[in-house]
Amino acid sequence: MEKAVGGFSPLIRVDRNASKPLYEQVYDAFRAAIVARYLRPGERIPSTRSLASELRLSRIPVLNAYSQLLAEGYFESRVGAGTFVTSSLPDQLTPSEDYTRGSSRLRRMPRSIARRSSLIPRYERPAWVRGHGAFSVSQPAVDAFPFHAWSNLIARYWRNLHLSALQYGDPMGYRELREAIAAYLRASRGVMCEWRQIMIVSGSQQALDVSARVLLDVGSPVWVEEPGYWLARHVLLSAGCRLVPVPVDDDGLDVATGIERCCKARAAYVAPSHQYPLGAMMSASRRFQLLDWAQSSGSWIVEDDYDSEYRYDSKPIASLQGLDRSSRVIYIGTFSKVLFPSLRVGYIVIPSDLVDHFAAIRHAMDVGPPHLYQAVLATFINEGHFSRHIRRMRLTYRERREVLVTSIQKELDSVLQAHGAEAGLHLAVTLPRGYRDRAISAQAALQNLWLWPLSPSYLSKNVRQGFILGFGGTTAKEIPEAVRKLRAILVSDRAR
Ligand SMILES: Cc1ncc(COP(=O)(O)O)c(C=O)c1O
């Protein structure tokens, strides 16, 4: 593959005082760079004129070196395109270091890494996350996104660009977007906030990361829902926290058990509007119990409100943050479900007295998501596209949810028990004893059915087997067939 490479002086060093001729120094440096794989087959080499000027040499030694390299087959020239490292160089000529295992010299030395990083399971992409389609989790209906309006706003942004937008921004985020989000959260989610409390981040995951850096120390105990959102657990583990699993039931987090297990936990991470993965909505009495605990023990509550715009049988539930009278709740939200996940824009609502701490930590991490997307999103919200999109998608997802629930009842009622279909873009189903969800998910992926197993959502050994079924990205037409396929997979698993 061709690749334009700029700035060769660090790679091609010449010493005018050396006895070795200049052309030979240039030749040797290129050859060494190719053999060591700093330059790869197919990569573009600068013209003799520009390299000579970069190295402050006359063109003659560079021309001589190039003609030698061309003659020996290290370089090839393509008419009208320039000079390239020969694309067909054999591997023996460019031996590659095995970067994944390290060279033997490196392996002999101790290679210490932070204990925290080894607490997180290795990064892997299990079979069931490798594709998109029926039952993929975390997948909104991206094909229904209003591309036309969005691309018009992007074009408008570039047309009317203020040069200040190209400078470093406020680590709290772009003011107009913060104002738009604050207004939306007050009206639609019952969040008590002013725009100054809003920080723009690159998604809920970073929101939790920033919150952990501000609020938690290495060794701090944190309540996490059991079962719960595994990526949030990884963020907390990488902050060095001690996870305290607290069971969830139909009323959400079992606060009394949390208090029994660790009443002095520094924080609780909860998704009260739509618990992940089982989907419970936290009852009012549990909400007050949790807030009372936080106030009396001086603990923090991180409320993850990741998909509560979509509640189908009643109005969306107001946030826990809105009930908090002691500023103990850090509220985090995301545009991953309501718009699309690669946008990487989310937000934190920070208690007023902590805003400076959050801003300082955020600034130490990076400055914020690209101004372009923050500004376009602000206009997208302010001009009404956002609320229109949510209204439209609520109808689409309600239909998908209904078709999925009906199909499960029709095909799999005796096998699967469904949980948490009242909101969001997924529901969970549990399996009777004897089934192994991971093995079935791996099998199903071979048939383009993307079933996320439920068991990895548990921290303790006492796990339930089942699946998390996303319906956001699966059309109502596809769902019945996908459920029949799931039934066939379960039947053949039984027969084994
Ligand atoms: C519980 C929960 N929180 C948050 C998110 C979204 O995360 P992000 O904003 O980092 O894309 C997800 C995505 O699936 C989730 O399941």
Short mmCIF file of C-alpha atoms and ligand atoms in Angstrom, two decimals:
data_model
loop_
_atom_site.label_atom_id
_atom_site.label_comp_id
_atom_site.label_asym_id
_atom_site.label_seq_id
_atom_site.Cartn_x
_atom_site.Cartn_y
_atom_site.Cartn_z
CA MET A 1 0.00 0.00 0.00
CA GLU A 2 1.27 3.42 -0.83
CA LYS A 3 1.93 5.81 1.93
CA ALA A 4 3.31 9.28 1.68
CA VAL A 5 6.08 9.77 4.21
CA GLY A 6 7.23 13.22 5.24
CA GLY A 7 10.21 14.42 7.28
CA PHE A 8 13.05 11.98 6.59
CA SER A 9 15.87 13.74 8.40
CA PRO A 10 15.57 11.66 11.62
CA LEU A 11 15.87 8.48 9.53
CA ILE A 12 18.45 9.51 6.96
CA ARG A 13 21.30 11.09 8.86
CA VAL A 14 24.41 12.34 7.12
CA ASP A 15 27.66 13.59 8.58
CA ARG A 16 29.50 16.01 6.34
CA ASN A 17 32.74 15.51 8.28
CA ALA A 18 32.76 11.72 7.97
CA SER A 19 35.22 10.10 5.58
CA LYS A 20 32.39 8.02 4.02
CA PRO A 21 31.06 9.74 0.86
CA LEU A 22 27.70 11.46 1.22
CA TYR A 23 25.97 9.36 -1.45
CA GLU A 24 27.05 6.20 0.41
CA GLN A 25 25.72 7.54 3.70
CA VAL A 26 22.32 8.22 2.11
CA TYR A 27 22.33 4.79 0.44
CA ASP A 28 23.29 3.00 3.70
CA ALA A 29 20.69 4.89 5.73
CA PHE A 30 17.86 3.97 3.32
CA ARG A 31 18.95 0.36 3.11
CA ALA A 32 19.16 0.09 6.92
CA ALA A 33 15.74 1.74 7.32
CA ILE A 34 14.20 -0.77 4.89
CA VAL A 35 15.84 -3.79 6.51
CA ALA A 36 14.79 -2.61 9.98
CA ARG A 37 11.26 -2.02 8.61
CA TYR A 38 11.12 1.65 9.46
CA LEU A 39 10.25 1.91 5.78
CA ARG A 40 7.80 -0.69 4.49
CA PRO A 41 7.17 -2.04 0.98
CA GLY A 42 5.02 0.34 -1.05
CA GLU A 43 5.80 3.44 1.01
CA ARG A 44 6.55 6.61 -0.88
CA ILE A 45 10.07 8.05 -0.85
CA PRO A 46 10.54 11.82 -1.17
CA SER A 47 11.82 13.22 -4.45
CA THR A 48 15.58 13.70 -4.70
CA ARG A 49 15.02 17.44 -4.79
CA SER A 50 13.00 17.57 -1.57
CA LEU A 51 15.27 15.14 0.32
CA ALA A 52 18.35 17.10 -0.76
CA SER A 53 16.74 20.26 0.49
CA GLU A 54 15.65 18.62 3.76
CA LEU A 55 19.18 17.28 4.37
CA ARG A 56 20.75 20.51 3.09
CA LEU A 57 22.86 18.65 0.54
CA SER A 58 23.40 19.20 -3.12
CA ARG A 59 21.19 16.94 -5.25
CA ILE A 60 24.09 14.92 -6.70
CA PRO A 61 24.79 12.54 -3.75
CA VAL A 62 21.04 11.96 -3.32
CA LEU A 63 20.62 11.19 -7.05
CA ASN A 64 23.53 8.75 -6.87
CA ALA A 65 22.16 7.01 -3.79
CA TYR A 66 18.68 6.70 -5.39
CA SER A 67 20.04 5.27 -8.61
CA GLN A 68 22.00 2.68 -6.63
CA LEU A 69 18.91 1.74 -4.58
CA LEU A 70 16.84 1.53 -7.78
CA ALA A 71 19.47 -0.61 -9.45
CA GLU A 72 19.59 -2.99 -6.49
CA GLY A 73 15.82 -3.26 -6.30
CA TYR A 74 15.21 -1.56 -2.95
CA PHE A 75 13.36 1.26 -4.70
CA GLU A 76 11.02 1.24 -7.64
CA SER A 77 9.89 4.24 -9.60
CA ARG A 78 6.37 4.56 -10.95
CA VAL A 79 5.85 6.79 -13.93
CA GLY A 80 4.15 10.02 -12.94
CA ALA A 81 3.80 8.91 -9.31
CA GLY A 82 7.29 9.03 -7.81
CA THR A 83 9.67 6.67 -6.05
CA PHE A 84 8.59 3.94 -3.64
CA VAL A 85 10.08 1.20 -1.50
CA THR A 86 9.78 -1.85 -3.75
CA SER A 87 6.43 -3.45 -3.02
CA SER A 88 7.64 -6.98 -3.66
CA LEU A 89 10.61 -7.06 -1.26
CA PRO A 90 10.90 -10.56 0.19
CA ASP A 91 10.26 -11.04 3.90
CA GLN A 92 13.79 -12.36 4.54
CA LEU A 93 15.09 -8.98 3.46
CA THR A 94 12.85 -7.18 5.89
CA PRO A 95 12.77 -9.49 8.91
CA SER A 96 10.05 -8.40 11.29
CA GLU A 97 10.41 -8.38 15.03
CA ASP A 98 7.67 -10.34 16.71
CA TYR A 99 6.17 -7.34 18.45
CA THR A 100 3.55 -9.28 20.31
CA ARG A 101 6.07 -11.46 22.11
CA GLY A 102 9.07 -9.12 22.17
CA SER A 103 12.60 -10.01 21.19
CA SER A 104 14.58 -12.49 23.31
CA ARG A 105 16.77 -9.62 24.53
CA LEU A 106 13.69 -7.75 25.76
CA ARG A 107 12.18 -10.86 27.31
CA ARG A 108 15.18 -11.41 29.57
CA MET A 109 14.58 -8.10 31.36
CA PRO A 110 11.75 -7.70 33.90
CA ARG A 111 8.98 -5.77 32.19
CA SER A 112 6.90 -4.44 35.07
CA ILE A 113 3.43 -3.13 34.40
CA ALA A 114 0.91 -1.59 36.79
CA ARG A 115 -0.92 -4.18 38.87
CA ARG A 116 -4.15 -2.37 37.98
CA SER A 117 -3.74 -3.09 34.30
CA SER A 118 -3.38 -6.81 34.92
CA LEU A 119 -6.63 -6.86 36.92
CA ILE A 120 -8.64 -6.22 33.77
CA PRO A 121 -9.22 -9.24 31.54
CA ARG A 122 -7.20 -9.20 28.32
CA TYR A 123 -8.79 -7.27 25.49
CA GLU A 124 -10.49 -9.71 23.18
CA ARG A 125 -13.27 -9.65 20.64
CA PRO A 126 -15.36 -12.72 21.28
CA ALA A 127 -17.25 -14.17 18.34
CA TRP A 128 -20.54 -12.52 19.31
CA VAL A 129 -19.26 -8.94 19.04
CA ARG A 130 -17.58 -9.38 15.67
CA GLY A 131 -20.64 -8.72 13.55
CA HIS A 132 -23.61 -6.41 13.34
CA GLY A 133 -27.09 -7.67 12.73
CA ALA A 134 -29.77 -9.62 14.54
CA PHE A 135 -29.56 -9.14 18.32
CA SER A 136 -26.32 -7.12 18.39
CA VAL A 137 -26.30 -5.15 21.61
CA SER A 138 -25.52 -1.42 21.78
CA GLN A 139 -26.67 -0.96 18.23
CA PRO A 140 -29.18 1.75 17.46
CA ALA A 141 -30.93 1.89 14.08
CA VAL A 142 -28.11 3.83 12.46
CA ASP A 143 -29.77 3.63 9.05
CA ALA A 144 -32.61 5.79 10.39
CA PHE A 145 -30.26 8.56 11.48
CA PRO A 146 -31.15 11.90 9.79
CA PHE A 147 -27.97 12.02 7.69
CA HIS A 148 -29.25 14.78 5.49
CA ALA A 149 -29.85 17.24 8.33
CA TRP A 150 -26.58 16.24 10.00
CA SER A 151 -24.46 16.66 6.89
CA ASN A 152 -26.09 20.03 6.16
CA LEU A 153 -25.12 21.17 9.64
CA ILE A 154 -21.56 19.94 9.14
CA ALA A 155 -21.33 21.84 5.84
CA ARG A 156 -22.76 24.93 7.50
CA TYR A 157 -20.20 24.63 10.30
CA TRP A 158 -17.27 24.71 7.83
CA ARG A 159 -18.84 27.50 5.78
CA ASN A 160 -19.24 29.77 8.80
CA LEU A 161 -16.14 28.68 10.68
CA HIS A 162 -14.71 31.05 13.27
CA LEU A 163 -10.96 30.58 13.49
CA SER A 164 -11.23 30.45 17.27
CA ALA A 165 -12.91 27.05 16.79
CA LEU A 166 -9.55 25.68 15.66
CA GLN A 167 -7.87 26.59 18.95
CA TYR A 168 -7.80 24.59 22.18
CA GLY A 169 -11.22 24.74 23.82
CA ASP A 170 -12.59 24.71 27.34
CA PRO A 171 -11.98 21.30 29.00
CA MET A 172 -15.58 21.47 30.26
CA GLY A 173 -16.78 21.51 26.64
CA TYR A 174 -18.39 23.86 24.17
CA ARG A 175 -20.72 26.26 25.95
CA GLU A 176 -23.60 26.10 23.48
CA LEU A 177 -23.69 22.32 23.72
CA ARG A 178 -23.52 22.44 27.51
CA GLU A 179 -26.47 24.85 27.53
CA ALA A 180 -28.46 22.70 25.12
CA ILE A 181 -27.82 19.55 27.16
CA ALA A 182 -28.70 21.26 30.45
CA ALA A 183 -32.04 22.47 29.00
CA TYR A 184 -32.78 19.00 27.62
CA LEU A 185 -31.93 17.23 30.88
CA ARG A 186 -34.02 19.60 32.99
CA ALA A 187 -37.06 19.23 30.75
CA SER A 188 -36.84 15.58 29.74
CA ARG A 189 -34.95 13.79 32.49
CA GLY A 190 -35.84 15.80 35.58
CA VAL A 191 -32.16 16.55 36.20
CA MET A 192 -31.50 19.60 38.40
CA CYS A 193 -28.65 21.39 36.69
CA GLU A 194 -27.21 24.57 35.25
CA TRP A 195 -25.06 24.55 32.13
CA ARG A 196 -21.94 25.27 34.20
CA GLN A 197 -22.29 21.82 35.78
CA ILE A 198 -22.18 20.01 32.44
CA MET A 199 -18.91 18.54 31.19
CA ILE A 200 -18.71 17.14 27.64
CA VAL A 201 -16.79 13.88 27.40
CA SER A 202 -16.26 11.19 24.81
CA GLY A 203 -19.04 8.88 26.06
CA SER A 204 -20.25 7.39 29.35
CA GLN A 205 -17.16 5.31 29.65
CA GLN A 206 -14.94 8.36 29.81
CA ALA A 207 -17.50 10.02 32.08
CA LEU A 208 -16.99 7.21 34.55
CA ASP A 209 -13.22 7.34 34.12
CA VAL A 210 -13.11 11.08 34.89
CA SER A 211 -15.46 10.61 37.85
CA ALA A 212 -13.32 7.79 39.24
CA ARG A 213 -10.16 9.90 38.97
CA VAL A 214 -11.81 12.73 40.88
CA LEU A 215 -13.69 10.78 43.52
CA LEU A 216 -11.98 7.46 44.13
CA ASP A 217 -8.63 6.30 45.45
CA VAL A 218 -6.76 3.10 44.83
CA GLY A 219 -8.44 0.56 47.09
CA SER A 220 -11.71 2.52 47.43
CA PRO A 221 -14.64 0.08 47.71
CA VAL A 222 -17.35 0.71 45.11
CA TRP A 223 -20.74 -0.95 44.85
CA VAL A 224 -21.45 -2.32 41.40
CA GLU A 225 -24.64 -3.91 40.22
CA GLU A 226 -24.63 -7.72 40.02
CA PRO A 227 -25.11 -8.55 37.21
CA GLY A 228 -23.90 -5.31 35.70
CA TYR A 229 -22.17 -3.45 32.93
CA TRP A 230 -18.80 -5.14 32.50
CA LEU A 231 -17.08 -2.16 30.84
CA ALA A 232 -17.93 0.09 33.77
CA ARG A 233 -16.36 -2.52 36.04
CA HIS A 234 -13.21 -2.44 33.95
CA VAL A 235 -13.03 1.34 34.24
CA LEU A 236 -13.35 1.10 38.02
CA LEU A 237 -10.78 -1.69 38.21
CA SER A 238 -8.33 0.33 36.16
CA ALA A 239 -8.78 3.14 38.69
CA GLY A 240 -7.65 0.63 41.34
CA CYS A 241 -11.04 0.38 43.06
CA ARG A 242 -12.25 -2.65 44.98
CA LEU A 243 -15.52 -3.83 43.45
CA VAL A 244 -18.32 -4.85 45.81
CA PRO A 245 -21.01 -6.71 43.84
CA VAL A 246 -24.52 -5.86 45.06
CA PRO A 247 -27.41 -7.93 43.68
CA VAL A 248 -30.24 -6.42 41.67
CA ASP A 249 -33.83 -7.61 41.68
CA ASP A 250 -37.03 -6.32 40.14
CA ASP A 251 -36.75 -3.12 42.22
CA GLY A 252 -33.18 -2.46 41.13
CA LEU A 253 -30.12 -2.43 43.38
CA ASP A 254 -30.65 -4.19 46.70
CA VAL A 255 -29.45 -1.33 48.89
CA ALA A 256 -29.85 -3.24 52.17
CA THR A 257 -27.50 -5.96 50.94
CA GLY A 258 -25.04 -3.30 49.78
CA ILE A 259 -25.04 -1.78 53.26
CA GLU A 260 -24.53 -5.23 54.78
CA ARG A 261 -21.62 -6.00 52.45
CA CYS A 262 -19.83 -2.67 52.68
CA CYS A 263 -21.62 0.22 54.32
CA LYS A 264 -18.58 2.49 53.94
CA ALA A 265 -18.24 2.09 50.18
CA ARG A 266 -16.90 5.31 48.65
CA ALA A 267 -19.37 5.13 45.75
CA ALA A 268 -22.14 3.18 44.06
CA TYR A 269 -22.37 2.83 40.28
CA VAL A 270 -26.01 2.32 39.22
CA ALA A 271 -28.27 2.49 36.16
CA PRO A 272 -31.59 3.12 37.96
CA SER A 273 -33.71 4.00 34.92
CA HIS A 274 -32.92 0.82 33.04
CA GLN A 275 -30.52 -1.51 34.80
CA TYR A 276 -28.00 -3.19 32.51
CA PRO A 277 -28.45 -6.00 31.60
CA LEU A 278 -31.62 -7.18 33.39
CA GLY A 279 -33.56 -3.99 32.73
CA ALA A 280 -35.14 -3.32 36.14
CA MET A 281 -36.24 0.21 36.95
CA MET A 282 -35.22 1.16 40.48
CA SER A 283 -38.31 1.63 42.66
CA ALA A 284 -38.95 4.90 44.46
CA SER A 285 -38.31 3.40 47.88
CA ARG A 286 -34.95 1.98 46.77
CA ARG A 287 -34.02 5.36 45.28
CA PHE A 288 -34.63 7.12 48.59
CA GLN A 289 -32.85 4.33 50.49
CA LEU A 290 -29.81 4.73 48.22
CA LEU A 291 -29.78 8.52 48.56
CA ASP A 292 -30.11 8.24 52.36
CA TRP A 293 -27.20 5.82 52.49
CA ALA A 294 -25.04 8.09 50.35
CA GLN A 295 -25.81 11.08 52.53
CA SER A 296 -25.25 9.31 55.83
CA SER A 297 -22.06 7.52 54.78
CA GLY A 298 -20.60 10.40 52.75
CA SER A 299 -20.57 8.26 49.60
CA TRP A 300 -21.06 9.15 45.94
CA ILE A 301 -23.61 7.76 43.53
CA VAL A 302 -22.72 7.56 39.86
CA GLU A 303 -25.97 7.38 37.91
CA ASP A 304 -25.55 5.96 34.39
CA ASP A 305 -28.57 7.05 32.36
CA TYR A 306 -27.46 5.51 29.10
CA ASP A 307 -30.71 4.75 27.25
CA SER A 308 -33.67 5.98 29.24
CA GLU A 309 -35.01 8.18 26.44
CA TYR A 310 -36.69 4.99 25.26
CA ARG A 311 -39.37 3.82 27.66
CA TYR A 312 -42.33 2.28 25.91
CA ASP A 313 -45.25 1.71 28.24
CA SER A 314 -45.03 4.84 30.35
CA LYS A 315 -43.30 8.20 30.31
CA PRO A 316 -39.52 8.19 30.77
CA ILE A 317 -38.61 7.91 34.45
CA ALA A 318 -37.15 11.02 36.07
CA SER A 319 -33.54 10.76 37.11
CA LEU A 320 -32.26 9.80 40.55
CA GLN A 321 -30.20 12.97 40.45
CA GLY A 322 -33.42 14.99 40.45
CA LEU A 323 -34.35 13.53 43.86
CA ASP A 324 -30.96 14.16 45.41
CA ARG A 325 -31.02 16.90 48.06
CA SER A 326 -27.41 16.52 49.20
CA SER A 327 -25.51 16.74 45.89
CA ARG A 328 -24.23 13.20 46.13
CA VAL A 329 -25.16 12.10 42.59
CA ILE A 330 -22.89 12.38 39.57
CA TYR A 331 -25.14 11.92 36.55
CA ILE A 332 -23.70 10.59 33.32
CA GLY A 333 -25.32 10.30 29.92
CA THR A 334 -24.42 9.54 26.33
CA PHE A 335 -25.48 10.12 22.73
CA SER A 336 -24.36 6.59 21.80
CA LYS A 337 -27.88 5.15 21.86
CA VAL A 338 -29.94 8.15 20.82
CA LEU A 339 -27.68 9.11 17.91
CA PHE A 340 -24.85 6.69 17.10
CA PRO A 341 -22.04 5.17 19.16
CA SER A 342 -19.05 6.24 17.05
CA LEU A 343 -19.98 9.88 17.70
CA ARG A 344 -18.24 9.45 21.07
CA VAL A 345 -20.02 12.27 22.84
CA GLY A 346 -21.41 12.01 26.34
CA TYR A 347 -21.71 14.27 29.36
CA ILE A 348 -21.42 14.48 33.13
CA VAL A 349 -23.61 16.56 35.41
CA ILE A 350 -21.29 17.49 38.24
CA PRO A 351 -22.29 18.73 41.70
CA SER A 352 -21.46 22.46 41.68
CA ASP A 353 -18.79 22.29 44.37
CA LEU A 354 -16.87 19.62 42.43
CA VAL A 355 -16.83 21.33 39.04
CA ASP A 356 -13.32 22.75 39.46
CA HIS A 357 -11.90 19.36 40.46
CA PHE A 358 -13.50 17.67 37.47
CA ALA A 359 -12.26 20.39 35.10
CA ALA A 360 -8.69 20.09 36.41
CA ILE A 361 -8.66 16.30 35.99
CA ARG A 362 -10.25 16.54 32.55
CA HIS A 363 -7.64 19.04 31.48
CA ALA A 364 -4.91 16.69 32.64
CA MET A 365 -6.40 13.92 30.47
CA ASP A 366 -7.14 15.85 27.27
CA VAL A 367 -9.08 18.88 26.22
CA GLY A 368 -12.31 17.39 24.95
CA PRO A 369 -14.12 15.92 21.98
CA PRO A 370 -13.63 17.69 18.62
CA HIS A 371 -15.19 21.15 18.46
CA LEU A 372 -16.80 20.22 15.16
CA TYR A 373 -19.05 17.57 16.67
CA GLN A 374 -19.81 19.56 19.78
CA ALA A 375 -20.91 22.57 17.73
CA VAL A 376 -22.89 20.54 15.18
CA LEU A 377 -24.60 18.61 17.94
CA ALA A 378 -25.56 21.83 19.73
CA THR A 379 -27.26 23.09 16.56
CA PHE A 380 -28.81 19.67 15.95
CA ILE A 381 -30.44 19.87 19.38
CA ASN A 382 -31.34 23.58 19.24
CA GLU A 383 -32.99 23.31 15.82
CA GLY A 384 -35.24 20.46 16.95
CA HIS A 385 -33.66 17.57 14.99
CA PHE A 386 -32.72 15.75 18.17
CA SER A 387 -36.18 15.64 19.75
CA ARG A 388 -37.76 14.76 16.38
CA HIS A 389 -35.31 11.88 15.97
CA ILE A 390 -36.06 10.56 19.47
CA ARG A 391 -39.83 10.75 18.88
CA ARG A 392 -39.50 8.89 15.60
CA MET A 393 -37.14 6.27 16.96
CA ARG A 394 -39.34 5.61 19.98
CA LEU A 395 -42.04 4.37 17.59
CA THR A 396 -39.56 2.28 15.61
CA TYR A 397 -38.04 0.67 18.69
CA ARG A 398 -41.43 0.09 20.31
CA GLU A 399 -42.48 -1.90 17.26
CA ARG A 400 -39.23 -3.89 17.27
CA ARG A 401 -39.54 -4.56 20.98
CA GLU A 402 -43.14 -5.77 20.56
CA VAL A 403 -42.28 -8.07 17.69
CA LEU A 404 -39.37 -9.52 19.68
CA VAL A 405 -41.42 -10.11 22.82
CA THR A 406 -44.26 -11.70 20.82
CA SER A 407 -41.87 -13.90 18.85
CA ILE A 408 -40.17 -15.10 22.02
CA GLN A 409 -43.56 -15.89 23.55
CA LYS A 410 -44.57 -17.78 20.43
CA GLU A 411 -41.38 -19.73 19.77
CA LEU A 412 -39.52 -19.99 23.06
CA ASP A 413 -41.94 -19.37 25.88
CA SER A 414 -41.20 -22.69 27.53
CA VAL A 415 -37.43 -22.16 27.42
CA LEU A 416 -36.64 -18.49 27.84
CA GLN A 417 -37.74 -16.03 30.45
CA ALA A 418 -37.61 -12.38 29.29
CA HIS A 419 -36.58 -9.48 31.56
CA GLY A 420 -36.58 -5.72 31.24
CA ALA A 421 -38.38 -5.18 27.95
CA GLU A 422 -40.02 -1.95 29.16
CA ALA A 423 -37.23 0.34 28.03
CA GLY A 424 -34.01 0.74 26.10
CA LEU A 425 -32.71 -1.13 23.09
CA HIS A 426 -32.24 -4.59 24.56
CA LEU A 427 -33.93 -7.13 26.76
CA ALA A 428 -32.43 -10.04 28.65
CA VAL A 429 -33.55 -13.65 28.52
CA THR A 430 -32.53 -16.30 31.02
CA LEU A 431 -32.06 -19.98 30.23
CA PRO A 432 -33.00 -22.98 32.34
CA ARG A 433 -30.23 -25.02 33.99
CA GLY A 434 -27.98 -27.03 31.75
CA TYR A 435 -27.41 -24.50 28.96
CA ARG A 436 -24.01 -22.74 28.61
CA ASP A 437 -24.60 -19.30 27.16
CA ARG A 438 -21.04 -18.60 25.95
CA ALA A 439 -20.82 -21.84 23.98
CA ILE A 440 -24.21 -21.21 22.39
CA SER A 441 -23.26 -17.61 21.55
CA ALA A 442 -20.08 -18.80 19.84
CA GLN A 443 -22.12 -21.29 17.79
CA ALA A 444 -24.76 -18.71 16.95
CA ALA A 445 -22.14 -16.25 15.67
CA LEU A 446 -21.25 -18.80 12.98
CA GLN A 447 -24.82 -18.36 11.77
CA ASN A 448 -24.77 -14.55 11.91
CA LEU A 449 -26.79 -14.37 15.09
CA TRP A 450 -25.10 -12.06 17.54
CA LEU A 451 -26.16 -13.24 20.98
CA TRP A 452 -24.37 -11.61 23.89
CA PRO A 453 -24.14 -14.13 26.71
CA LEU A 454 -25.49 -12.99 30.05
CA SER A 455 -23.03 -14.83 32.31
CA PRO A 456 -20.05 -12.45 31.74
CA SER A 457 -22.17 -9.71 33.32
CA TYR A 458 -21.68 -11.39 36.69
CA LEU A 459 -18.72 -10.87 38.99
CA SER A 460 -19.44 -13.71 41.39
CA LYS A 461 -19.59 -17.42 40.60
CA ASN A 462 -23.32 -17.50 41.13
CA VAL A 463 -24.22 -16.66 37.54
CA ARG A 464 -27.36 -17.02 35.48
CA GLN A 465 -27.08 -18.24 31.92
CA GLY A 466 -28.92 -16.36 29.23
CA PHE A 467 -28.57 -13.73 26.53
CA ILE A 468 -28.81 -10.00 26.13
CA LEU A 469 -30.82 -9.44 22.96
CA GLY A 470 -30.42 -6.09 21.24
CA PHE A 471 -33.36 -5.07 19.08
CA GLY A 472 -32.27 -1.52 18.17
CA GLY A 473 -30.46 -2.53 15.00
CA THR A 474 -32.71 -5.44 13.97
CA THR A 475 -35.75 -4.61 11.83
CA ALA A 476 -39.22 -5.78 12.80
CA LYS A 477 -39.23 -7.91 9.64
CA GLU A 478 -35.99 -9.71 10.56
CA ILE A 479 -36.88 -10.44 14.17
CA PRO A 480 -39.29 -13.43 13.83
CA GLU A 481 -36.82 -15.27 11.59
CA ALA A 482 -33.95 -14.49 13.97
CA VAL A 483 -35.97 -15.87 16.90
CA ARG A 484 -36.73 -19.06 14.94
CA LYS A 485 -33.01 -19.40 14.26
CA LEU A 486 -32.31 -18.95 17.98
CA ARG A 487 -34.85 -21.68 18.72
CA ALA A 488 -33.17 -24.05 16.27
CA ILE A 489 -29.79 -23.36 17.88
CA LEU A 490 -31.15 -24.07 21.36
CA VAL A 491 -32.83 -27.27 20.17
CA SER A 492 -29.64 -28.54 18.56
CA ASP A 493 -27.67 -27.61 21.67
CA ARG A 494 -30.07 -29.76 23.74
CA ALA A 495 -29.67 -32.65 21.35
CA ARG A 496 -25.87 -32.68 21.82
C1 LIG B 1 -24.83 0.41 30.91
C2 LIG B 1 -24.24 1.17 29.76
N1 LIG B 1 -23.78 2.40 29.95
C3 LIG B 1 -23.28 3.12 28.94
C4 LIG B 1 -23.20 2.62 27.65
C5 LIG B 1 -22.74 3.51 26.51
O1 LIG B 1 -21.43 3.80 26.61
P1 LIG B 1 -20.69 4.92 25.75
O2 LIG B 1 -21.34 6.23 26.01
O3 LIG B 1 -19.30 4.88 26.30
O4 LIG B 1 -20.79 4.52 24.32
C6 LIG B 1 -23.60 1.33 27.42
C7 LIG B 1 -23.45 0.78 26.06
O5 LIG B 1 -23.83 -0.29 25.74
C8 LIG B 1 -24.15 0.59 28.49
O6 LIG B 1 -24.59 -0.65 28.26
#
